[in-house]
Amino acid sequence: MVKLKLMTNASPKWLSPDDAIRLIGSDQNVVVSHASAEPPHFFRLIGERAREIHGTRIFCANPGRSWSCFSDPGLASHVVFEVFFLSQAVRQSLGFGHVHHVPAHMSRWARHILNGKRRIHVYWGTCSPPGPDGHVSLGLNACYEPEVLARADLVILEVNPRMPRTYGATRVPLDRVHYFIEQPEAPPTHASPAPGAEELLIGGHVAELVPDGATLQLGIGAIPNAIGKSLAVKRNLGVHTEMVNDAIVDLYRAGAIDGSMKTLWPGKIIGVFVYGSRALYDFVDNNPEVELHPASIVNDVVTIGRNSKMTSINTAVEVDLTGQVCSESVGHYEISGVGGASDTHAGARRSEGGRGIIALRSMTRDGLHSKIVHTLAPGAKVSISRNDIDTVVTEFGVAELAGKNVADRVRAMIAIAHPAVREELMSEARRLAYL
């Protein structure tokens, strides 16, 4: 048992999950850790507990599983979930009355949760077993968790023997934790789809834009994986990213990443959270070359811009001819959130020799709809404005938009659209007086 071997002399107390959930009461503000650090006991039990309380707000982001607490409309008069980044597990629950999306840049999540003098009654997260230094580690996440934990009246952590110990802002002294719960389940993993022919072409185009010695921000998915493969021939790359993922580890092992030319945190892989495979989690475990820090620091546009040759690579749902980027909805249907896309894109544009790149397929996977459009779909959320846009890449090439007038942008965007839609896009551009 973890608690008997490692924590018999620790001052914090051990509780059963059922006893711990009873500490969640009415009219409270409760904050829960997110993504690969989400606490299973909390989400499994809060639905039943919520029926006994009223007026409690629960702040979370990117839940990885379809917990029943999100899909139960009977909870609408009892609790409210404030979700900063939607996942497939919760986006279907937005109409149930108790699940609401909070649009916000990742760099400001902690600020919005704390909201000045808002009282945080409970922080409930996950952690590693304690190390010889008398601290537990928050493991795979430092997004808002360290800042909120420091302000919480009550701290409850689910101790997971399979949670990696990480460096940076994730260390928590035992006496800051009020209660521990044993949690044997492995942290959730994420498998990215393998890149196809279009993604590999995109990766090749992006690689031509990334010089040796650049510092990278790289997302997750088939396109980032393809970009990672194409960047394997580069050298002296650094990492300053919101999410540390498998593509970064692959580049490190290929010899492309060493951080030797980084302006900030030289030699370190800097991130906000870690999400991907078990092999990725093993890589970051007790690895001093990887540090996790709050998004309020890592995703701050001024901080990002202090990295020389900072290169931010994100993807999108669609981009219009003038450079407006939608990455968080399909029309009115919200699918995710802005996350750190705008933070990192704007930060990269502040960097000496930096570049903000939006990489996407020219068509949807079914081949029915162009992702380069003359007008964003009705209700589409603008994640990166045309005033901030830098470079857009598809399998058909590169459109450099920063500093260009609308007419030149339109021509550049049409040139990287799928050939089947270019004539229509040109006609619409003329109709709209863009040309």
Short mmCIF file of C-alpha atoms in Angstrom, two decimals:
data_model
loop_
_atom_site.label_atom_id
_atom_site.label_comp_id
_atom_site.label_asym_id
_atom_site.label_seq_id
_atom_site.Cartn_x
_atom_site.Cartn_y
_atom_site.Cartn_z
CA MET A 1 0.00 0.00 0.00
CA VAL A 2 1.39 3.40 -0.95
CA LYS A 3 0.33 5.08 2.27
CA LEU A 4 1.88 2.43 4.54
CA LYS A 5 5.23 2.26 2.77
CA LEU A 6 5.78 5.92 2.04
CA MET A 7 3.60 8.08 4.23
CA THR A 8 3.18 6.54 7.66
CA ASN A 9 4.75 9.59 9.34
CA ALA A 10 3.16 12.19 7.14
CA SER A 11 0.92 14.76 8.75
CA PRO A 12 -1.82 14.77 6.09
CA LYS A 13 -4.61 12.26 6.60
CA TRP A 14 -5.85 9.46 4.38
CA LEU A 15 -9.50 9.28 3.43
CA SER A 16 -11.60 6.87 1.46
CA PRO A 17 -13.06 8.32 -1.74
CA ASP A 18 -16.56 8.16 -0.25
CA ASP A 19 -15.52 10.14 2.82
CA ALA A 20 -13.60 12.67 0.75
CA ILE A 21 -16.50 13.46 -1.59
CA ARG A 22 -18.62 14.34 1.46
CA LEU A 23 -16.31 17.32 1.99
CA ILE A 24 -17.78 18.93 -1.13
CA GLY A 25 -20.64 21.08 0.12
CA SER A 26 -23.13 23.68 -1.04
CA ASP A 27 -22.14 27.14 -2.28
CA GLN A 28 -18.51 26.18 -2.79
CA ASN A 29 -15.95 26.90 -5.50
CA VAL A 30 -14.19 23.64 -6.36
CA VAL A 31 -11.26 23.37 -8.79
CA VAL A 32 -10.22 20.07 -10.35
CA SER A 33 -6.97 19.22 -12.15
CA HIS A 34 -7.25 18.51 -15.86
CA ALA A 35 -6.19 16.40 -18.86
CA SER A 36 -3.73 13.63 -17.96
CA ALA A 37 -3.94 14.65 -14.29
CA GLU A 38 -7.73 14.48 -13.93
CA PRO A 39 -8.79 12.76 -10.66
CA PRO A 40 -10.99 9.71 -11.40
CA HIS A 41 -12.42 9.35 -7.89
CA PHE A 42 -13.78 12.88 -7.99
CA PHE A 43 -15.49 12.59 -11.36
CA ARG A 44 -16.84 9.13 -10.56
CA LEU A 45 -18.47 10.26 -7.31
CA ILE A 46 -19.42 13.91 -7.74
CA GLY A 47 -22.63 13.14 -9.65
CA GLU A 48 -24.30 11.45 -6.68
CA ARG A 49 -22.89 13.96 -4.21
CA ALA A 50 -24.14 16.85 -6.34
CA ARG A 51 -27.76 15.77 -5.77
CA GLU A 52 -27.33 16.61 -2.10
CA ILE A 53 -25.88 20.11 -2.52
CA HIS A 54 -26.75 23.39 -4.22
CA GLY A 55 -24.96 26.41 -5.64
CA THR A 56 -21.51 24.85 -6.07
CA ARG A 57 -19.27 25.72 -9.03
CA ILE A 58 -16.74 23.20 -10.29
CA PHE A 59 -13.92 24.48 -12.51
CA CYS A 60 -12.18 22.03 -14.83
CA ALA A 61 -10.76 21.66 -18.34
CA ASN A 62 -10.49 19.01 -21.04
CA PRO A 63 -12.02 16.01 -19.20
CA GLY A 64 -10.77 12.85 -20.86
CA ARG A 65 -13.64 10.49 -20.12
CA SER A 66 -17.42 10.61 -20.48
CA TRP A 67 -18.17 10.86 -16.77
CA SER A 68 -21.87 10.62 -15.95
CA CYS A 69 -21.77 13.90 -14.01
CA PHE A 70 -21.58 15.80 -17.31
CA SER A 71 -24.45 14.03 -19.07
CA ASP A 72 -26.94 14.01 -16.18
CA PRO A 73 -29.45 16.86 -16.74
CA GLY A 74 -30.83 16.24 -13.25
CA LEU A 75 -27.82 18.07 -11.82
CA ALA A 76 -28.77 21.40 -13.39
CA SER A 77 -30.33 22.78 -10.22
CA HIS A 78 -27.46 21.61 -8.01
CA VAL A 79 -24.03 22.32 -9.51
CA VAL A 80 -22.42 24.12 -12.44
CA PHE A 81 -19.36 22.88 -14.30
CA GLU A 82 -17.23 25.70 -15.70
CA VAL A 83 -15.14 24.08 -18.46
CA PHE A 84 -12.22 25.99 -20.00
CA PHE A 85 -11.50 23.55 -22.83
CA LEU A 86 -14.07 21.20 -24.24
CA SER A 87 -13.35 17.58 -25.03
CA GLN A 88 -15.49 15.00 -26.76
CA ALA A 89 -16.47 13.79 -23.31
CA VAL A 90 -18.29 17.02 -22.43
CA ARG A 91 -19.16 18.94 -25.59
CA GLN A 92 -22.40 16.94 -25.99
CA SER A 93 -23.48 18.11 -22.52
CA LEU A 94 -23.48 21.87 -23.17
CA GLY A 95 -27.27 22.01 -23.48
CA PHE A 96 -28.01 20.27 -20.19
CA GLY A 97 -27.97 23.44 -18.10
CA HIS A 98 -25.12 22.59 -15.73
CA VAL A 99 -22.15 22.38 -18.12
CA HIS A 100 -20.85 25.67 -19.52
CA HIS A 101 -17.83 26.60 -21.61
CA VAL A 102 -15.64 29.50 -20.48
CA PRO A 103 -13.88 31.04 -23.52
CA ALA A 104 -10.44 32.15 -22.40
CA HIS A 105 -6.80 32.06 -23.40
CA MET A 106 -4.93 29.35 -21.51
CA SER A 107 -2.56 31.98 -20.15
CA ARG A 108 -5.53 33.45 -18.25
CA TRP A 109 -7.23 30.32 -16.95
CA ALA A 110 -5.81 30.66 -13.45
CA ARG A 111 -6.68 34.36 -13.37
CA HIS A 112 -10.28 33.65 -14.33
CA ILE A 113 -10.60 30.84 -11.79
CA LEU A 114 -9.16 32.92 -8.95
CA ASN A 115 -11.01 36.03 -10.17
CA GLY A 116 -9.32 38.43 -7.84
CA LYS A 117 -10.59 37.58 -4.38
CA ARG A 118 -12.75 34.55 -5.22
CA ARG A 119 -12.51 32.04 -2.42
CA ILE A 120 -11.39 28.56 -3.51
CA HIS A 121 -12.97 26.18 -1.05
CA VAL A 122 -11.53 22.94 -2.45
CA TYR A 123 -8.73 22.00 -4.83
CA TRP A 124 -8.94 18.32 -5.84
CA GLY A 125 -6.16 16.92 -7.99
CA THR A 126 -3.74 14.05 -8.47
CA CYS A 127 -0.12 13.53 -7.47
CA SER A 128 2.76 11.11 -7.32
CA PRO A 129 3.77 9.32 -4.14
CA PRO A 130 6.12 11.49 -2.06
CA GLY A 131 9.80 11.52 -2.85
CA PRO A 132 12.78 11.62 -0.51
CA ASP A 133 12.52 15.42 -0.45
CA GLY A 134 9.23 15.23 1.45
CA HIS A 135 7.19 16.53 -1.46
CA VAL A 136 4.64 15.03 -3.81
CA SER A 137 4.59 16.02 -7.46
CA LEU A 138 1.52 17.18 -9.38
CA GLY A 139 3.01 15.12 -12.16
CA LEU A 140 1.80 15.80 -15.66
CA ASN A 141 0.15 19.19 -15.16
CA ALA A 142 1.10 22.68 -14.01
CA CYS A 143 -1.41 24.67 -16.08
CA TYR A 144 -3.40 26.38 -13.32
CA GLU A 145 -3.01 23.72 -10.65
CA PRO A 146 -0.05 25.11 -8.62
CA GLU A 147 -1.50 28.62 -8.47
CA VAL A 148 -4.98 27.47 -7.44
CA LEU A 149 -3.70 24.89 -4.95
CA ALA A 150 -1.76 27.63 -3.17
CA ARG A 151 -5.00 29.58 -2.60
CA ALA A 152 -7.34 26.72 -1.68
CA ASP A 153 -8.82 26.31 1.78
CA LEU A 154 -8.83 22.52 1.43
CA VAL A 155 -6.45 20.44 -0.72
CA ILE A 156 -7.32 16.84 -1.61
CA LEU A 157 -4.99 14.79 -3.80
CA GLU A 158 -5.43 11.35 -5.31
CA VAL A 159 -2.08 9.57 -4.97
CA ASN A 160 -1.21 7.56 -8.06
CA PRO A 161 1.89 5.33 -7.97
CA ARG A 162 2.01 5.55 -11.80
CA MET A 163 2.02 9.35 -11.85
CA PRO A 164 5.43 10.66 -12.98
CA ARG A 165 7.41 13.03 -10.80
CA THR A 166 8.24 16.16 -12.76
CA TYR A 167 10.41 19.23 -12.29
CA GLY A 168 9.33 22.87 -12.27
CA ALA A 169 6.29 24.20 -10.42
CA THR A 170 4.77 20.80 -9.62
CA ARG A 171 6.40 20.12 -6.21
CA VAL A 172 3.99 20.32 -3.25
CA PRO A 173 5.09 19.88 0.39
CA LEU A 174 3.14 17.29 2.36
CA ASP A 175 1.97 19.78 4.95
CA ARG A 176 0.14 21.77 2.22
CA VAL A 177 -2.14 18.78 1.55
CA HIS A 178 -5.04 18.14 3.90
CA TYR A 179 -6.17 14.73 2.65
CA PHE A 180 -4.85 11.97 0.41
CA ILE A 181 -6.81 9.26 -1.40
CA GLU A 182 -5.27 6.17 -2.95
CA GLN A 183 -5.72 6.02 -6.73
CA PRO A 184 -4.22 3.02 -8.58
CA GLU A 185 -5.51 3.81 -12.09
CA ALA A 186 -2.94 4.77 -14.70
CA PRO A 187 -3.16 8.36 -15.98
CA PRO A 188 -5.17 8.65 -19.19
CA THR A 189 -3.20 8.45 -22.42
CA HIS A 190 -3.82 9.86 -25.88
CA ALA A 191 -2.87 8.25 -29.17
CA SER A 192 -2.54 10.63 -32.10
CA PRO A 193 -3.63 9.43 -35.53
CA ALA A 194 -0.88 8.49 -37.96
CA PRO A 195 -0.21 11.18 -40.57
CA GLY A 196 -1.45 10.60 -44.11
CA ALA A 197 -0.09 11.82 -47.41
CA GLU A 198 -1.53 15.33 -47.03
CA GLU A 199 -0.18 15.72 -43.51
CA LEU A 200 3.28 14.61 -44.61
CA LEU A 201 3.27 17.22 -47.38
CA ILE A 202 2.25 19.85 -44.82
CA GLY A 203 5.07 18.69 -42.56
CA GLY A 204 7.56 19.14 -45.35
CA HIS A 205 6.39 22.69 -46.07
CA VAL A 206 6.54 23.64 -42.39
CA ALA A 207 10.02 22.17 -41.98
CA GLU A 208 11.28 24.55 -44.68
CA LEU A 209 10.16 27.45 -42.48
CA VAL A 210 11.89 26.25 -39.31
CA PRO A 211 15.61 27.08 -39.06
CA ASP A 212 18.15 25.21 -36.96
CA GLY A 213 18.22 26.67 -33.47
CA ALA A 214 14.51 27.58 -33.45
CA THR A 215 12.39 27.13 -30.32
CA LEU A 216 9.19 25.18 -30.94
CA GLN A 217 5.61 25.16 -29.78
CA LEU A 218 3.90 22.11 -31.25
CA GLY A 219 0.35 20.81 -30.83
CA ILE A 220 -1.06 17.30 -30.96
CA GLY A 221 -2.58 15.31 -33.79
CA ALA A 222 -1.73 13.93 -37.21
CA ILE A 223 -0.39 17.22 -38.58
CA PRO A 224 1.95 17.95 -35.64
CA ASN A 225 3.16 14.34 -35.82
CA ALA A 226 3.95 14.80 -39.51
CA ILE A 227 5.73 18.07 -38.77
CA GLY A 228 7.75 16.30 -36.09
CA LYS A 229 8.90 13.70 -38.60
CA SER A 230 9.94 16.40 -41.06
CA LEU A 231 11.87 18.32 -38.39
CA ALA A 232 13.98 15.32 -37.39
CA VAL A 233 16.81 16.53 -39.68
CA LYS A 234 17.05 19.89 -37.87
CA ARG A 235 19.57 20.56 -35.12
CA ASN A 236 19.80 22.59 -31.90
CA LEU A 237 16.03 23.02 -31.63
CA GLY A 238 14.49 24.08 -28.33
CA VAL A 239 11.03 23.62 -26.83
CA HIS A 240 8.78 26.20 -25.17
CA THR A 241 5.29 24.76 -25.52
CA GLU A 242 1.97 24.50 -23.75
CA MET A 243 1.82 20.72 -24.25
CA VAL A 244 4.74 18.31 -24.16
CA ASN A 245 3.78 15.42 -26.45
CA ASP A 246 5.21 12.37 -28.19
CA ALA A 247 6.37 14.31 -31.25
CA ILE A 248 8.71 16.31 -29.01
CA VAL A 249 10.18 13.16 -27.51
CA ASP A 250 10.70 11.71 -30.99
CA LEU A 251 12.57 14.86 -32.02
CA TYR A 252 14.68 14.72 -28.85
CA ARG A 253 15.65 11.12 -29.51
CA ALA A 254 16.44 11.95 -33.15
CA GLY A 255 18.99 14.50 -31.96
CA ALA A 256 17.03 17.49 -33.27
CA ILE A 257 16.26 18.94 -29.82
CA ASP A 258 18.96 19.88 -27.36
CA GLY A 259 17.90 23.38 -26.25
CA SER A 260 21.45 24.67 -26.65
CA MET A 261 20.40 27.84 -28.48
CA LYS A 262 17.36 28.74 -26.38
CA THR A 263 17.16 32.26 -25.02
CA LEU A 264 15.05 31.29 -21.99
CA TRP A 265 15.66 28.14 -19.92
CA PRO A 266 18.54 26.96 -22.14
CA GLY A 267 18.83 23.20 -22.30
CA LYS A 268 15.33 22.69 -20.89
CA ILE A 269 12.13 21.40 -22.47
CA ILE A 270 9.59 23.86 -21.04
CA GLY A 271 5.88 23.06 -21.02
CA VAL A 272 2.61 23.55 -19.20
CA PHE A 273 1.32 19.97 -19.23
CA VAL A 274 2.15 16.54 -20.67
CA TYR A 275 -0.33 14.49 -22.68
CA GLY A 276 0.26 11.46 -24.86
CA SER A 277 1.52 7.89 -24.53
CA ARG A 278 2.80 5.95 -21.55
CA ALA A 279 6.24 6.10 -23.15
CA LEU A 280 6.00 9.90 -23.03
CA TYR A 281 5.10 9.78 -19.34
CA ASP A 282 8.10 7.52 -18.67
CA PHE A 283 10.32 10.03 -20.53
CA VAL A 284 9.33 12.97 -18.30
CA ASP A 285 9.45 10.95 -15.07
CA ASN A 286 12.28 12.32 -12.88
CA ASN A 287 13.78 13.97 -15.96
CA PRO A 288 15.48 17.27 -15.01
CA GLU A 289 15.62 18.30 -18.67
CA VAL A 290 11.81 18.75 -18.64
CA GLU A 291 10.17 21.44 -16.53
CA LEU A 292 6.46 22.25 -16.21
CA HIS A 293 5.35 25.75 -15.24
CA PRO A 294 1.97 27.54 -15.08
CA ALA A 295 0.38 28.69 -18.32
CA SER A 296 0.34 32.23 -16.91
CA ILE A 297 4.14 32.13 -17.34
CA VAL A 298 4.78 29.76 -20.25
CA ASN A 299 1.94 31.10 -22.41
CA ASP A 300 2.48 34.76 -21.61
CA VAL A 301 2.98 36.45 -24.98
CA VAL A 302 5.83 38.63 -23.71
CA THR A 303 7.65 35.62 -22.25
CA ILE A 304 7.14 33.61 -25.45
CA GLY A 305 8.46 36.51 -27.50
CA ARG A 306 11.72 36.55 -25.53
CA ASN A 307 12.68 33.25 -27.17
CA SER A 308 14.69 33.90 -30.32
CA LYS A 309 13.38 32.20 -33.48
CA MET A 310 10.24 31.18 -31.58
CA THR A 311 8.10 29.08 -33.91
CA SER A 312 4.51 28.31 -32.91
CA ILE A 313 2.70 25.66 -34.95
CA ASN A 314 -1.04 25.18 -34.47
CA THR A 315 -3.84 23.78 -36.60
CA ALA A 316 -7.36 25.01 -37.33
CA VAL A 317 -10.87 24.08 -38.39
CA GLU A 318 -10.96 26.70 -41.15
CA VAL A 319 -9.27 29.92 -42.26
CA ASP A 320 -10.87 32.64 -44.36
CA LEU A 321 -9.25 34.46 -47.26
CA THR A 322 -8.26 37.46 -45.14
CA GLY A 323 -6.56 35.36 -42.45
CA GLN A 324 -9.22 34.89 -39.77
CA VAL A 325 -8.61 31.56 -38.04
CA CYS A 326 -11.27 29.39 -36.41
CA SER A 327 -9.84 26.53 -34.36
CA GLU A 328 -12.54 25.93 -31.74
CA SER A 329 -15.91 25.44 -33.41
CA VAL A 330 -17.69 24.15 -36.48
CA GLY A 331 -20.05 27.04 -37.03
CA HIS A 332 -22.03 27.46 -33.83
CA TYR A 333 -21.08 23.97 -32.60
CA GLU A 334 -18.24 24.39 -30.14
CA ILE A 335 -15.72 21.56 -30.21
CA SER A 336 -12.79 22.64 -28.04
CA GLY A 337 -11.62 26.11 -27.06
CA VAL A 338 -8.87 28.52 -27.98
CA GLY A 339 -6.50 26.92 -25.48
CA GLY A 340 -3.08 28.44 -26.05
CA ALA A 341 -3.32 28.86 -29.84
CA SER A 342 -3.70 32.63 -29.77
CA ASP A 343 -1.17 33.04 -26.94
CA THR A 344 1.56 31.12 -28.71
CA HIS A 345 0.86 32.53 -32.18
CA ALA A 346 0.97 36.13 -30.94
CA GLY A 347 4.00 35.40 -28.76
CA ALA A 348 5.93 33.92 -31.67
CA ARG A 349 5.26 37.02 -33.74
CA ARG A 350 6.96 39.11 -31.04
CA SER A 351 10.09 36.95 -31.26
CA GLU A 352 13.22 38.00 -33.13
CA GLY A 353 13.21 35.69 -36.15
CA GLY A 354 10.03 34.03 -34.92
CA ARG A 355 7.01 32.84 -36.83
CA GLY A 356 3.42 31.86 -36.06
CA ILE A 357 2.22 29.03 -38.32
CA ILE A 358 -1.29 27.69 -38.83
CA ALA A 359 -1.07 24.30 -40.54
CA LEU A 360 -4.18 22.55 -41.86
CA ARG A 361 -5.41 20.30 -44.63
CA SER A 362 -6.97 22.12 -47.57
CA MET A 363 -10.12 19.95 -47.36
CA THR A 364 -11.98 18.10 -44.63
CA ARG A 365 -11.07 14.42 -44.36
CA ASP A 366 -14.20 13.37 -46.25
CA GLY A 367 -13.19 15.64 -49.11
CA LEU A 368 -16.54 17.45 -49.09
CA HIS A 369 -15.63 20.86 -47.67
CA SER A 370 -12.79 23.30 -48.17
CA LYS A 371 -11.00 24.46 -45.03
CA ILE A 372 -9.90 27.60 -46.87
CA VAL A 373 -13.11 29.62 -47.14
CA HIS A 374 -14.19 33.02 -48.41
CA THR A 375 -16.27 33.53 -45.25
CA LEU A 376 -16.12 31.65 -41.97
CA ALA A 377 -19.19 29.51 -41.28
CA PRO A 378 -22.04 31.30 -39.47
CA GLY A 379 -21.27 31.17 -35.76
CA ALA A 380 -17.61 30.26 -36.23
CA LYS A 381 -15.44 31.51 -33.39
CA VAL A 382 -12.42 33.59 -34.39
CA SER A 383 -9.48 32.11 -32.47
CA ILE A 384 -6.75 34.17 -34.14
CA SER A 385 -7.70 37.45 -35.74
CA ARG A 386 -6.50 38.54 -39.15
CA ASN A 387 -4.61 41.32 -37.39
CA ASP A 388 -2.40 38.72 -35.68
CA ILE A 389 -2.10 36.12 -38.45
CA ASP A 390 1.36 35.30 -39.74
CA THR A 391 1.67 32.21 -41.96
CA VAL A 392 -0.80 29.56 -43.18
CA VAL A 393 0.31 26.20 -44.59
CA THR A 394 -1.61 23.45 -46.42
CA GLU A 395 -0.39 20.52 -48.47
CA PHE A 396 -0.37 22.88 -51.47
CA GLY A 397 2.11 25.35 -50.04
CA VAL A 398 2.74 28.35 -47.82
CA ALA A 399 0.82 31.63 -47.58
CA GLU A 400 2.74 34.37 -45.76
CA LEU A 401 0.10 36.89 -44.73
CA ALA A 402 1.66 39.17 -42.12
CA GLY A 403 1.96 42.74 -43.38
CA LYS A 404 0.14 42.07 -46.64
CA ASN A 405 -2.94 43.90 -47.86
CA VAL A 406 -6.23 42.07 -48.25
CA ALA A 407 -5.91 41.54 -51.99
CA ASP A 408 -2.46 39.99 -51.66
CA ARG A 409 -3.66 37.81 -48.79
CA VAL A 410 -6.57 36.56 -50.86
CA ARG A 411 -4.31 35.56 -53.75
CA ALA A 412 -1.88 33.82 -51.39
CA MET A 413 -4.67 31.90 -49.66
CA ILE A 414 -6.31 30.81 -52.90
CA ALA A 415 -2.95 29.50 -54.09
CA ILE A 416 -2.80 27.04 -51.15
CA ALA A 417 -6.48 26.02 -51.35
CA HIS A 418 -7.47 22.78 -53.03
CA PRO A 419 -7.48 23.23 -56.83
CA ALA A 420 -11.11 22.10 -56.99
CA VAL A 421 -12.28 25.21 -55.09
CA ARG A 422 -9.88 27.89 -56.30
CA GLU A 423 -12.13 29.21 -59.07
CA GLU A 424 -15.07 29.49 -56.69
CA LEU A 425 -12.93 31.25 -54.08
CA MET A 426 -11.67 33.72 -56.69
CA SER A 427 -15.23 34.47 -57.79
CA GLU A 428 -16.37 35.04 -54.21
CA ALA A 429 -13.35 37.24 -53.51
CA ARG A 430 -14.29 39.47 -56.42
CA ARG A 431 -17.93 39.55 -55.33
CA LEU A 432 -16.86 40.66 -51.86
CA ALA A 433 -14.57 43.34 -53.34
CA TYR A 434 -11.47 41.79 -51.82
CA LEU A 435 -9.76 42.08 -55.20
#
